[in-house]
mmCIF file with all atom_site columns, C-alpha atoms in Angstrom:
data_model
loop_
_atom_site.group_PDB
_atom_site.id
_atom_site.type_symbol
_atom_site.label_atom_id
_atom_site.label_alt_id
_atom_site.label_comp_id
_atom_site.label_asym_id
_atom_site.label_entity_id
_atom_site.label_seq_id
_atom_site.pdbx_PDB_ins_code
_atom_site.Cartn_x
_atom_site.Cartn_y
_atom_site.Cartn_z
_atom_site.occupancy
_atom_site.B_iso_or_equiv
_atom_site.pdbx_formal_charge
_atom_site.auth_seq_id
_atom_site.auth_comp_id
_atom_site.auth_asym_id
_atom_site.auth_atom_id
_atom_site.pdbx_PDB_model_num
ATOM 1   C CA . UNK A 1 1   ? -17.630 119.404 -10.119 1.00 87.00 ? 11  UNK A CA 1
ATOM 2   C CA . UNK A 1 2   ? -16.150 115.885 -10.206 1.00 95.00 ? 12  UNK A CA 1
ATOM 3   C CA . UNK A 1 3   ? -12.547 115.049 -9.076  1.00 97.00 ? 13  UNK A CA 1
ATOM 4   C CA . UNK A 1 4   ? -9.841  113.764 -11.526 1.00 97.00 ? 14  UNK A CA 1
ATOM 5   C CA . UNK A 1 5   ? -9.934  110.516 -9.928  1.00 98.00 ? 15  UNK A CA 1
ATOM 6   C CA . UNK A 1 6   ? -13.759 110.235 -10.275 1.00 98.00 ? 16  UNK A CA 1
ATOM 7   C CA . UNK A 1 7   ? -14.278 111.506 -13.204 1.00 98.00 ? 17  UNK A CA 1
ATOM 8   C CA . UNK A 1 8   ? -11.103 109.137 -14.679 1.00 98.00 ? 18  UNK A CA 1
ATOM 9   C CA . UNK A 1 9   ? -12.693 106.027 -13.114 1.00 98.00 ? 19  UNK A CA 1
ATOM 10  C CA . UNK A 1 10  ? -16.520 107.156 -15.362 1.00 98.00 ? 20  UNK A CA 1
ATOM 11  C CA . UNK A 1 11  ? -14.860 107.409 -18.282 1.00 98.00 ? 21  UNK A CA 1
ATOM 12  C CA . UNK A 1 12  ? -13.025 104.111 -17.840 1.00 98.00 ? 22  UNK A CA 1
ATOM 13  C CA . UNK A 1 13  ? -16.649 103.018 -16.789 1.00 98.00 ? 23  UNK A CA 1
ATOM 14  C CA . UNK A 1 14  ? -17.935 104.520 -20.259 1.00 98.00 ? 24  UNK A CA 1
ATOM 15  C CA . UNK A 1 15  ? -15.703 102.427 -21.682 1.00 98.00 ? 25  UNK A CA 1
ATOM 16  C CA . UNK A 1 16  ? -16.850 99.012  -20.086 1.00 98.00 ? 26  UNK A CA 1
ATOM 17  C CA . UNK A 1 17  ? -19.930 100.014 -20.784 1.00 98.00 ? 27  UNK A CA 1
ATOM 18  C CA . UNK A 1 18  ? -19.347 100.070 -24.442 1.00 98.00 ? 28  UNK A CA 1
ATOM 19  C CA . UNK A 1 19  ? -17.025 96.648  -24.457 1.00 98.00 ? 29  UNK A CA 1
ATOM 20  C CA . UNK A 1 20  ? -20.085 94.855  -22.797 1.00 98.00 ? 30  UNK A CA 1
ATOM 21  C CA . UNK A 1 21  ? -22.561 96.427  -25.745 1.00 98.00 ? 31  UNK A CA 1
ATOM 22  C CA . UNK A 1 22  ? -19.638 95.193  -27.841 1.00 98.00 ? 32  UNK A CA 1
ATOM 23  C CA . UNK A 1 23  ? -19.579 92.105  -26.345 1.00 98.00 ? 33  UNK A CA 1
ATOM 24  C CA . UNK A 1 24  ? -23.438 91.255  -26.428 1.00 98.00 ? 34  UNK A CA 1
ATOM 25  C CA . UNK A 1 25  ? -23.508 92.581  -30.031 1.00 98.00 ? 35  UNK A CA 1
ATOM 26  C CA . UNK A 1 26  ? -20.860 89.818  -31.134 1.00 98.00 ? 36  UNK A CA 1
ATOM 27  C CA . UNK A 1 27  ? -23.263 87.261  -29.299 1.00 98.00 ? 37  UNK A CA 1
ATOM 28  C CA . UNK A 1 28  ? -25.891 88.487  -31.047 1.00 98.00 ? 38  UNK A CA 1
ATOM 29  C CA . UNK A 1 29  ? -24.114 87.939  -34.336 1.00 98.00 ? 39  UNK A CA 1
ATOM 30  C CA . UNK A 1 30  ? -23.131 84.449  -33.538 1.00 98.00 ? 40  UNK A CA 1
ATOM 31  C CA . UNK A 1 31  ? -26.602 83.616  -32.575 1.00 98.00 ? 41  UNK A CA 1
ATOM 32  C CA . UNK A 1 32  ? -27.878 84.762  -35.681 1.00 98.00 ? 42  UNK A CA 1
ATOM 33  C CA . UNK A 1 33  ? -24.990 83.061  -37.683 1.00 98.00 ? 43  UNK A CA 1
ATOM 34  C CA . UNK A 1 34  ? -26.345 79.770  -35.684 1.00 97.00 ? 44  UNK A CA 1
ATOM 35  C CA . UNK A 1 35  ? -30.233 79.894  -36.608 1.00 97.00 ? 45  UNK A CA 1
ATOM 36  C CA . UNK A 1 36  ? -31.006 81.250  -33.187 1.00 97.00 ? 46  UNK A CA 1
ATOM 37  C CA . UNK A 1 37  ? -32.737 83.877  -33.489 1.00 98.00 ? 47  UNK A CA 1
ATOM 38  C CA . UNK A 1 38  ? -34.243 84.136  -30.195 1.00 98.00 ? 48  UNK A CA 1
ATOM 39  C CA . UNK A 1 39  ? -31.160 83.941  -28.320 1.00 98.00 ? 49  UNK A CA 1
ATOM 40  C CA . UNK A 1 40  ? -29.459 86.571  -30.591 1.00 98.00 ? 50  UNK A CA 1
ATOM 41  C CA . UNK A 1 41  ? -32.710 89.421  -29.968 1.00 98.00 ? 51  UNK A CA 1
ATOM 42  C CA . UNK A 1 42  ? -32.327 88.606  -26.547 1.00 98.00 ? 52  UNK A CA 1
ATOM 43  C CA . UNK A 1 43  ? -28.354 89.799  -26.929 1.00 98.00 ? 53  UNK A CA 1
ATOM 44  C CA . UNK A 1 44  ? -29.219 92.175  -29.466 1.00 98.00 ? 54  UNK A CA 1
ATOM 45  C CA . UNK A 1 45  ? -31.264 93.702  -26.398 1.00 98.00 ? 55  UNK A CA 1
ATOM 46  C CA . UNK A 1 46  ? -28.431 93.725  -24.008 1.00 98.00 ? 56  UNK A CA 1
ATOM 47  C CA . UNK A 1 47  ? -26.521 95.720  -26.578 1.00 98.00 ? 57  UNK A CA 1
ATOM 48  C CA . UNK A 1 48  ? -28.651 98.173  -26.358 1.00 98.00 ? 58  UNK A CA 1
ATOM 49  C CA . UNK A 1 49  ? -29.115 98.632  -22.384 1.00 97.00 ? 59  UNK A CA 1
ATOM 50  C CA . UNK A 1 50  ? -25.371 98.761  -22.187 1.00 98.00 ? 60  UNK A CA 1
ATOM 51  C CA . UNK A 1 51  ? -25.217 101.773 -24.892 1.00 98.00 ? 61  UNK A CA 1
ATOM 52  C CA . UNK A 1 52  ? -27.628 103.144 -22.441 1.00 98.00 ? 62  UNK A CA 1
ATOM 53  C CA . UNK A 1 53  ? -25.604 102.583 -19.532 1.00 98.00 ? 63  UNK A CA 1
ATOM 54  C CA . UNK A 1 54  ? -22.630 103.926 -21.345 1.00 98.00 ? 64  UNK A CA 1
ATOM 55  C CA . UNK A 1 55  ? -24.948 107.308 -22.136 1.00 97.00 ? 65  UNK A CA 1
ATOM 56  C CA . UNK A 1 56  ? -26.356 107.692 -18.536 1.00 97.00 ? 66  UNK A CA 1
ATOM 57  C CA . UNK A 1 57  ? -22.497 107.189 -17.601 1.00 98.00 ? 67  UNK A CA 1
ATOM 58  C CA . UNK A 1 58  ? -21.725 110.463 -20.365 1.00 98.00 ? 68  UNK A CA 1
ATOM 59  C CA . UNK A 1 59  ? -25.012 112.583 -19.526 1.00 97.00 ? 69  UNK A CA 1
ATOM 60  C CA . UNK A 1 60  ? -23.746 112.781 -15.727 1.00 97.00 ? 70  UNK A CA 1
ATOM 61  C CA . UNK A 1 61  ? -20.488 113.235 -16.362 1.00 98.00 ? 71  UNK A CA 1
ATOM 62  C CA . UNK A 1 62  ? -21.538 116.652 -18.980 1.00 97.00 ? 72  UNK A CA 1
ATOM 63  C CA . UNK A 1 63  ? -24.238 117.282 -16.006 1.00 96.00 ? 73  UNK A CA 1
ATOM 64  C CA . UNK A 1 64  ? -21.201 117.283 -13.531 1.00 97.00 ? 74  UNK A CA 1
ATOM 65  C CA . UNK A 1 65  ? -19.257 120.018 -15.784 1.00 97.00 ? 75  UNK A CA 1
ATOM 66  C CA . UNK A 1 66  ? -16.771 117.266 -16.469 1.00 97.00 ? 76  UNK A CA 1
ATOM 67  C CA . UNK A 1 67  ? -14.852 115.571 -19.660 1.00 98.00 ? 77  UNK A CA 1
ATOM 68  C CA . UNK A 1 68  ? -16.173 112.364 -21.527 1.00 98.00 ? 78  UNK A CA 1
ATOM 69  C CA . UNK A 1 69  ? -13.235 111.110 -23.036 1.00 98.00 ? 79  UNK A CA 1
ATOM 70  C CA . UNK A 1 70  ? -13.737 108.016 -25.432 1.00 97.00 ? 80  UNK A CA 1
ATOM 71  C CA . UNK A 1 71  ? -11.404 105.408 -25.911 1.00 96.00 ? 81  UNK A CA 1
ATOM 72  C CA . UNK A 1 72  ? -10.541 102.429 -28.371 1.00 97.00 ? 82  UNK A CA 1
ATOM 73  C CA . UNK A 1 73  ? -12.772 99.402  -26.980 1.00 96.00 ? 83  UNK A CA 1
ATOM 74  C CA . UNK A 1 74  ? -10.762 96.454  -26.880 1.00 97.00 ? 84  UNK A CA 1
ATOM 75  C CA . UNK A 1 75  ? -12.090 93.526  -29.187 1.00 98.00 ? 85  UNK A CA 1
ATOM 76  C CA . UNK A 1 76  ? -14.356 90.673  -27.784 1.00 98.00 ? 86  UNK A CA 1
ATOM 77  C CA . UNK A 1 77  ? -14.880 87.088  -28.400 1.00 98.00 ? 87  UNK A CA 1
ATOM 78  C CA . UNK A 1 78  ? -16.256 86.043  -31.339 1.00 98.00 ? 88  UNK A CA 1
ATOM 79  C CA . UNK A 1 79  ? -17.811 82.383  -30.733 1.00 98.00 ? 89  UNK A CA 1
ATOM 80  C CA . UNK A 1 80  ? -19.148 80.217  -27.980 1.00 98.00 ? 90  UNK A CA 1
ATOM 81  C CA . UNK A 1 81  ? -19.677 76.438  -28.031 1.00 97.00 ? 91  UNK A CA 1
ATOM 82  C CA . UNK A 1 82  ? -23.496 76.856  -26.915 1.00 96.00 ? 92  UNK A CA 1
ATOM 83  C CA . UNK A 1 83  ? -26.198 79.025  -25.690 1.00 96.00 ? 93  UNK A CA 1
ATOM 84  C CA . UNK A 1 84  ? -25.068 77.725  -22.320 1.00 96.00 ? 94  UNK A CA 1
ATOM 85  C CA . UNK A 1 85  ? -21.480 78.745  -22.584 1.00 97.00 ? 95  UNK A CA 1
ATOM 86  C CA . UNK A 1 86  ? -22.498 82.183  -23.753 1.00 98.00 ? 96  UNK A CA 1
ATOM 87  C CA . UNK A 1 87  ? -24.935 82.598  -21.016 1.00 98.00 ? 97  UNK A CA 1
ATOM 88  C CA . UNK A 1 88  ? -22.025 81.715  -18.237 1.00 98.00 ? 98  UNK A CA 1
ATOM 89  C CA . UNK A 1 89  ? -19.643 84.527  -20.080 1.00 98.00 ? 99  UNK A CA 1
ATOM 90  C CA . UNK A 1 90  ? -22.769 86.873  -19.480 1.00 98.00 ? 100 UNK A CA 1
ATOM 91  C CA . UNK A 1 91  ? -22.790 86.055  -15.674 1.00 98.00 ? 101 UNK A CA 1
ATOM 92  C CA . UNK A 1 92  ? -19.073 85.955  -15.128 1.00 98.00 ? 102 UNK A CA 1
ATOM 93  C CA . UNK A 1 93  ? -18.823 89.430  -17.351 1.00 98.00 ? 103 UNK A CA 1
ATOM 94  C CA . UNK A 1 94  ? -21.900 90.854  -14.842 1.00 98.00 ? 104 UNK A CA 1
ATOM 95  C CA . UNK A 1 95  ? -20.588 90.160  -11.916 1.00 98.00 ? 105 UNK A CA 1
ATOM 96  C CA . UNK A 1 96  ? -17.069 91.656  -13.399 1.00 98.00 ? 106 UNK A CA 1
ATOM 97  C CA . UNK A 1 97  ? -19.076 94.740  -13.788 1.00 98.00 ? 107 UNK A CA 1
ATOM 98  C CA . UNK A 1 98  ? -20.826 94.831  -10.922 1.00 98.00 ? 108 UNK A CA 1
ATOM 99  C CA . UNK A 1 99  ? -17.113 94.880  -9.046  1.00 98.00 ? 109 UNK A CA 1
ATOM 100 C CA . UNK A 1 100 ? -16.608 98.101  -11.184 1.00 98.00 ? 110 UNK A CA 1
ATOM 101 C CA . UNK A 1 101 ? -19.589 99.644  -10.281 1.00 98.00 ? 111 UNK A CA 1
ATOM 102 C CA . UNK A 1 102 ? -18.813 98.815  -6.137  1.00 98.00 ? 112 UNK A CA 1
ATOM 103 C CA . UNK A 1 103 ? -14.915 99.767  -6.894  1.00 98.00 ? 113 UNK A CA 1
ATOM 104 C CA . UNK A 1 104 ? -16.823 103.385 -8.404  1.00 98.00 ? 114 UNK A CA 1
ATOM 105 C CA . UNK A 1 105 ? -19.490 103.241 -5.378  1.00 98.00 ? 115 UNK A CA 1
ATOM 106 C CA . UNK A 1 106 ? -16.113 103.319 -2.893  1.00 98.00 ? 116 UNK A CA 1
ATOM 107 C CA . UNK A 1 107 ? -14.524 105.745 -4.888  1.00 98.00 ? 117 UNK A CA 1
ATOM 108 C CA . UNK A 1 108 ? -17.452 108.175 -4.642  1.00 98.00 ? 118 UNK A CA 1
ATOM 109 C CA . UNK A 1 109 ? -17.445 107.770 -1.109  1.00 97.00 ? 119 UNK A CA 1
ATOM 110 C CA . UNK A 1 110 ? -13.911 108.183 -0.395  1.00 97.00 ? 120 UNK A CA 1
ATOM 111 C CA . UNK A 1 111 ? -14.196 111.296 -2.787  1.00 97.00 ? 121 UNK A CA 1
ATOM 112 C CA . UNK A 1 112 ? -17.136 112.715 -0.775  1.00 97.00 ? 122 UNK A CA 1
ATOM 113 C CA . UNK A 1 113 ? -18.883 112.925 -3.919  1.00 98.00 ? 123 UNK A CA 1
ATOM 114 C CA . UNK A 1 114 ? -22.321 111.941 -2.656  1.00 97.00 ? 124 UNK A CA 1
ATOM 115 C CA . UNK A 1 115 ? -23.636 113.208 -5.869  1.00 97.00 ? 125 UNK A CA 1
ATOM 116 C CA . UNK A 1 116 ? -22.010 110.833 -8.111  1.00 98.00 ? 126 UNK A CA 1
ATOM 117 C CA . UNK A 1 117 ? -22.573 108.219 -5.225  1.00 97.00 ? 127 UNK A CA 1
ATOM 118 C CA . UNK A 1 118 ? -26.213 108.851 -5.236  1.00 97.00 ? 128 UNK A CA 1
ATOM 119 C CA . UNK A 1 119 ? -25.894 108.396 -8.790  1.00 96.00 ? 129 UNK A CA 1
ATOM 120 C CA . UNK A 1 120 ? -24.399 105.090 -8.591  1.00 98.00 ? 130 UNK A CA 1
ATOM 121 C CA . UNK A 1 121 ? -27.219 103.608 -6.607  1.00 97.00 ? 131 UNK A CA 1
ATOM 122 C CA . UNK A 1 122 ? -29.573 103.210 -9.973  1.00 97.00 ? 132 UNK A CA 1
ATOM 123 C CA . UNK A 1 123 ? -26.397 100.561 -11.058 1.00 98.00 ? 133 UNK A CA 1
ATOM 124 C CA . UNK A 1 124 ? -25.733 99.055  -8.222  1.00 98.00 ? 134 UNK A CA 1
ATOM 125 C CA . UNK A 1 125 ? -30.065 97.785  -8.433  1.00 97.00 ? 135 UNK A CA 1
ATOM 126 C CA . UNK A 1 126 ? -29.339 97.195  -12.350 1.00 97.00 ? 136 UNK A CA 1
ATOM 127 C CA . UNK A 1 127 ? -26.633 94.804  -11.416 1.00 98.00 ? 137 UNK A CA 1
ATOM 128 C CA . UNK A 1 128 ? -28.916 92.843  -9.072  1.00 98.00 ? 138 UNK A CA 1
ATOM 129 C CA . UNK A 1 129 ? -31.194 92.394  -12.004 1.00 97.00 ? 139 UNK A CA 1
ATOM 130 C CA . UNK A 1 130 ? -28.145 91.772  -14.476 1.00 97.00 ? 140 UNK A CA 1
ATOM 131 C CA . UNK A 1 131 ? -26.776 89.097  -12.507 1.00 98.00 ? 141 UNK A CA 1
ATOM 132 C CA . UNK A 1 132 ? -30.154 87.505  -11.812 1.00 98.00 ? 142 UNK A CA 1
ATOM 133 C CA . UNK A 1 133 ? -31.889 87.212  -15.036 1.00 98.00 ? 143 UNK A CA 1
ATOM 134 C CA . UNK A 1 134 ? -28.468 85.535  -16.022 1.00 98.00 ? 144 UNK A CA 1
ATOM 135 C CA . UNK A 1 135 ? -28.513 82.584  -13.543 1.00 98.00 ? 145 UNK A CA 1
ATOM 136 C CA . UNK A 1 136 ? -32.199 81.966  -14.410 1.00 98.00 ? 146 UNK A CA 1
ATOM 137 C CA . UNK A 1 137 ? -31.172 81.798  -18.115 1.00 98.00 ? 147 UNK A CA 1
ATOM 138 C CA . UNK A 1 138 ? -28.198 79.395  -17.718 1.00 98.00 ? 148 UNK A CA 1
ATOM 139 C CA . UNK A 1 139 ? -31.074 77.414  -15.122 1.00 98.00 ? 149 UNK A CA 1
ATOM 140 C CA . UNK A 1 140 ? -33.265 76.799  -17.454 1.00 97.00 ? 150 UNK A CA 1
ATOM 141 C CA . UNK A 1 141 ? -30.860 76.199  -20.498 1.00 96.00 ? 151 UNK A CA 1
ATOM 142 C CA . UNK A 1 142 ? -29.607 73.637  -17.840 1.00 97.00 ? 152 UNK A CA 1
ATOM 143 C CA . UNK A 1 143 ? -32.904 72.298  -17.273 1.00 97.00 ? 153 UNK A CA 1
ATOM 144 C CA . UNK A 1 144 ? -33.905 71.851  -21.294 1.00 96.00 ? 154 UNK A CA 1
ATOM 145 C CA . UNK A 1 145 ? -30.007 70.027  -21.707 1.00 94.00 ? 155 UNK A CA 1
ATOM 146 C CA . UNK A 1 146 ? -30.220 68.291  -25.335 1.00 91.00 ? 156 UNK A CA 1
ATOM 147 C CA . UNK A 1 147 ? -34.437 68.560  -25.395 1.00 94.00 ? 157 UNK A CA 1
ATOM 148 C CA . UNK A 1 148 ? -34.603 70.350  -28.636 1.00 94.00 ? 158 UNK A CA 1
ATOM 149 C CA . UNK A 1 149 ? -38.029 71.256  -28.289 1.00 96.00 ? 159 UNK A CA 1
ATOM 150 C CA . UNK A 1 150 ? -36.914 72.484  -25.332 1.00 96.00 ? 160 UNK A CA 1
ATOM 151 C CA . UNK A 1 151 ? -34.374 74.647  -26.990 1.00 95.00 ? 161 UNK A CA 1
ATOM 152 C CA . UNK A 1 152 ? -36.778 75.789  -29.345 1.00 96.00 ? 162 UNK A CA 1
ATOM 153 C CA . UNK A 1 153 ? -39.568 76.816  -27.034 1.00 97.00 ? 163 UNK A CA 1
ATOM 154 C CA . UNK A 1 154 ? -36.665 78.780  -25.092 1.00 97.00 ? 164 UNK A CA 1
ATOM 155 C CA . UNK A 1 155 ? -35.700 80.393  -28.346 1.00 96.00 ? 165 UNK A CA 1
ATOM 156 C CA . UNK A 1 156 ? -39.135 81.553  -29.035 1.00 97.00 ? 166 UNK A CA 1
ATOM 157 C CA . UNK A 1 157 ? -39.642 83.240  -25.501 1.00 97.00 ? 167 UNK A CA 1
ATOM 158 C CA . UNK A 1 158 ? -36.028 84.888  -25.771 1.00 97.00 ? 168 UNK A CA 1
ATOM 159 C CA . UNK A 1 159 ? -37.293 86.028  -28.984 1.00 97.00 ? 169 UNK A CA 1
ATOM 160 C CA . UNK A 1 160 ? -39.817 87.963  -26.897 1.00 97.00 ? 170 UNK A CA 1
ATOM 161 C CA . UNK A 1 161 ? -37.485 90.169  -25.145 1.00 97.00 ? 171 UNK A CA 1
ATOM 162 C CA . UNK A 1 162 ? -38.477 94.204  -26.113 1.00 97.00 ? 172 UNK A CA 1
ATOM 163 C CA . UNK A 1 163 ? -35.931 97.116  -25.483 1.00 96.00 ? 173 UNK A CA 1
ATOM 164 C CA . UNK A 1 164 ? -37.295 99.306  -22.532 1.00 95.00 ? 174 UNK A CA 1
ATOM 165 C CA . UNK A 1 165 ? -35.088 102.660 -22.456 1.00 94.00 ? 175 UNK A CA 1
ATOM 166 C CA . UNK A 1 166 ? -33.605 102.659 -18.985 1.00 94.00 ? 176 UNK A CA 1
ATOM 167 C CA . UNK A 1 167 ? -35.295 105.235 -16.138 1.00 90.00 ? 177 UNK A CA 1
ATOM 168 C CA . UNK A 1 168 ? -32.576 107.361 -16.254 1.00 91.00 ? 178 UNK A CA 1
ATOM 169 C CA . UNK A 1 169 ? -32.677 108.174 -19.648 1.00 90.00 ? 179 UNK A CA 1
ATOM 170 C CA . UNK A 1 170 ? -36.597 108.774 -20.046 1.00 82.00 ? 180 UNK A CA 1
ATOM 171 C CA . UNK A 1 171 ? -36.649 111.281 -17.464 1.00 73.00 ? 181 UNK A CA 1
ATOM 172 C CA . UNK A 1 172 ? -33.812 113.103 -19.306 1.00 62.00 ? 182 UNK A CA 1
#
């Protein structure tokens, strides 16, 4: 059985979860709206991981006996200069989320819930990978600068980008 406290901080966690799918939809939009359409699949893709995350977040909390409790999502930008400036939001909204995810990690612990802490550990490795794959991007739109073959050959590999359903939710 979860705590209040812990199973407060997952559904405020559900929530971020949904404001970053919220988030990476709107870039996805924008992208589109711009005639990128590489760019906006490879958003269009992080909207999806983060309903995921949001759903692993809910299936543990109904495993745990608990409450999801869904809340309003706050709105999100709308626009961003370049692929570059969107890129940087992603990073600094990662590592934003990966603070929740440690500030839930030390929860757990100070809870004793080792459960929800073992839990965790899947998140804390998605981060990594989050906050990685970010920094390469805005690297290599860095790289390209104004080359607009560049751009375009970046487009076309973003455009790439398939939707893999996260481990935790194939083995459910």
């Amino acid at each position: 059985m979860l705590s209040n406290k812990v199973q407060s901080a997952l559904n405020a966690q559900i929530n971020a979860e949904f404001w970053s799918a919220y988030l990476y939809l709107s870039m996805a939009c924008h992208f589109d709206a711009e005639g990128k359409p590489g760019i906006a699949n490879w958003f269009r893709i992080q909207f999806k991981e983060e309903q995921a995350h949001a759903q692993i977040f809910m299936n543990y909390v109904n495993a745990r006996a608990g409450r999801v409790e869904l809340k309003p999502i706050d709105a999100v930008p709308t626009q961003w200069e370049s692929p570059i400036a969107a890129f940087e939001n992603t990073l600094e909204h990662e590592r934003k989320v990966t603070s929740l995810i440690n500030d839930l990690y030390a929860l757990a612990e100070a809870e004793h819930d080792y459960a929800t802490r073992d839990q965790l550990n899947w998140f804390v490795k998605e981060q990594v990978e989050e906050e990685d794959t970010a920094r390469q991007l805005i690297d290599k739109f860095k790289l390209i600068g104004n080359d607009g073959m560049g751009q375009y050959m970046l487009d076309q590999e973003l455009a790439s980008r398939v939707y893999n359903v996260p481990s935790p939710l194939a083995q459910a």
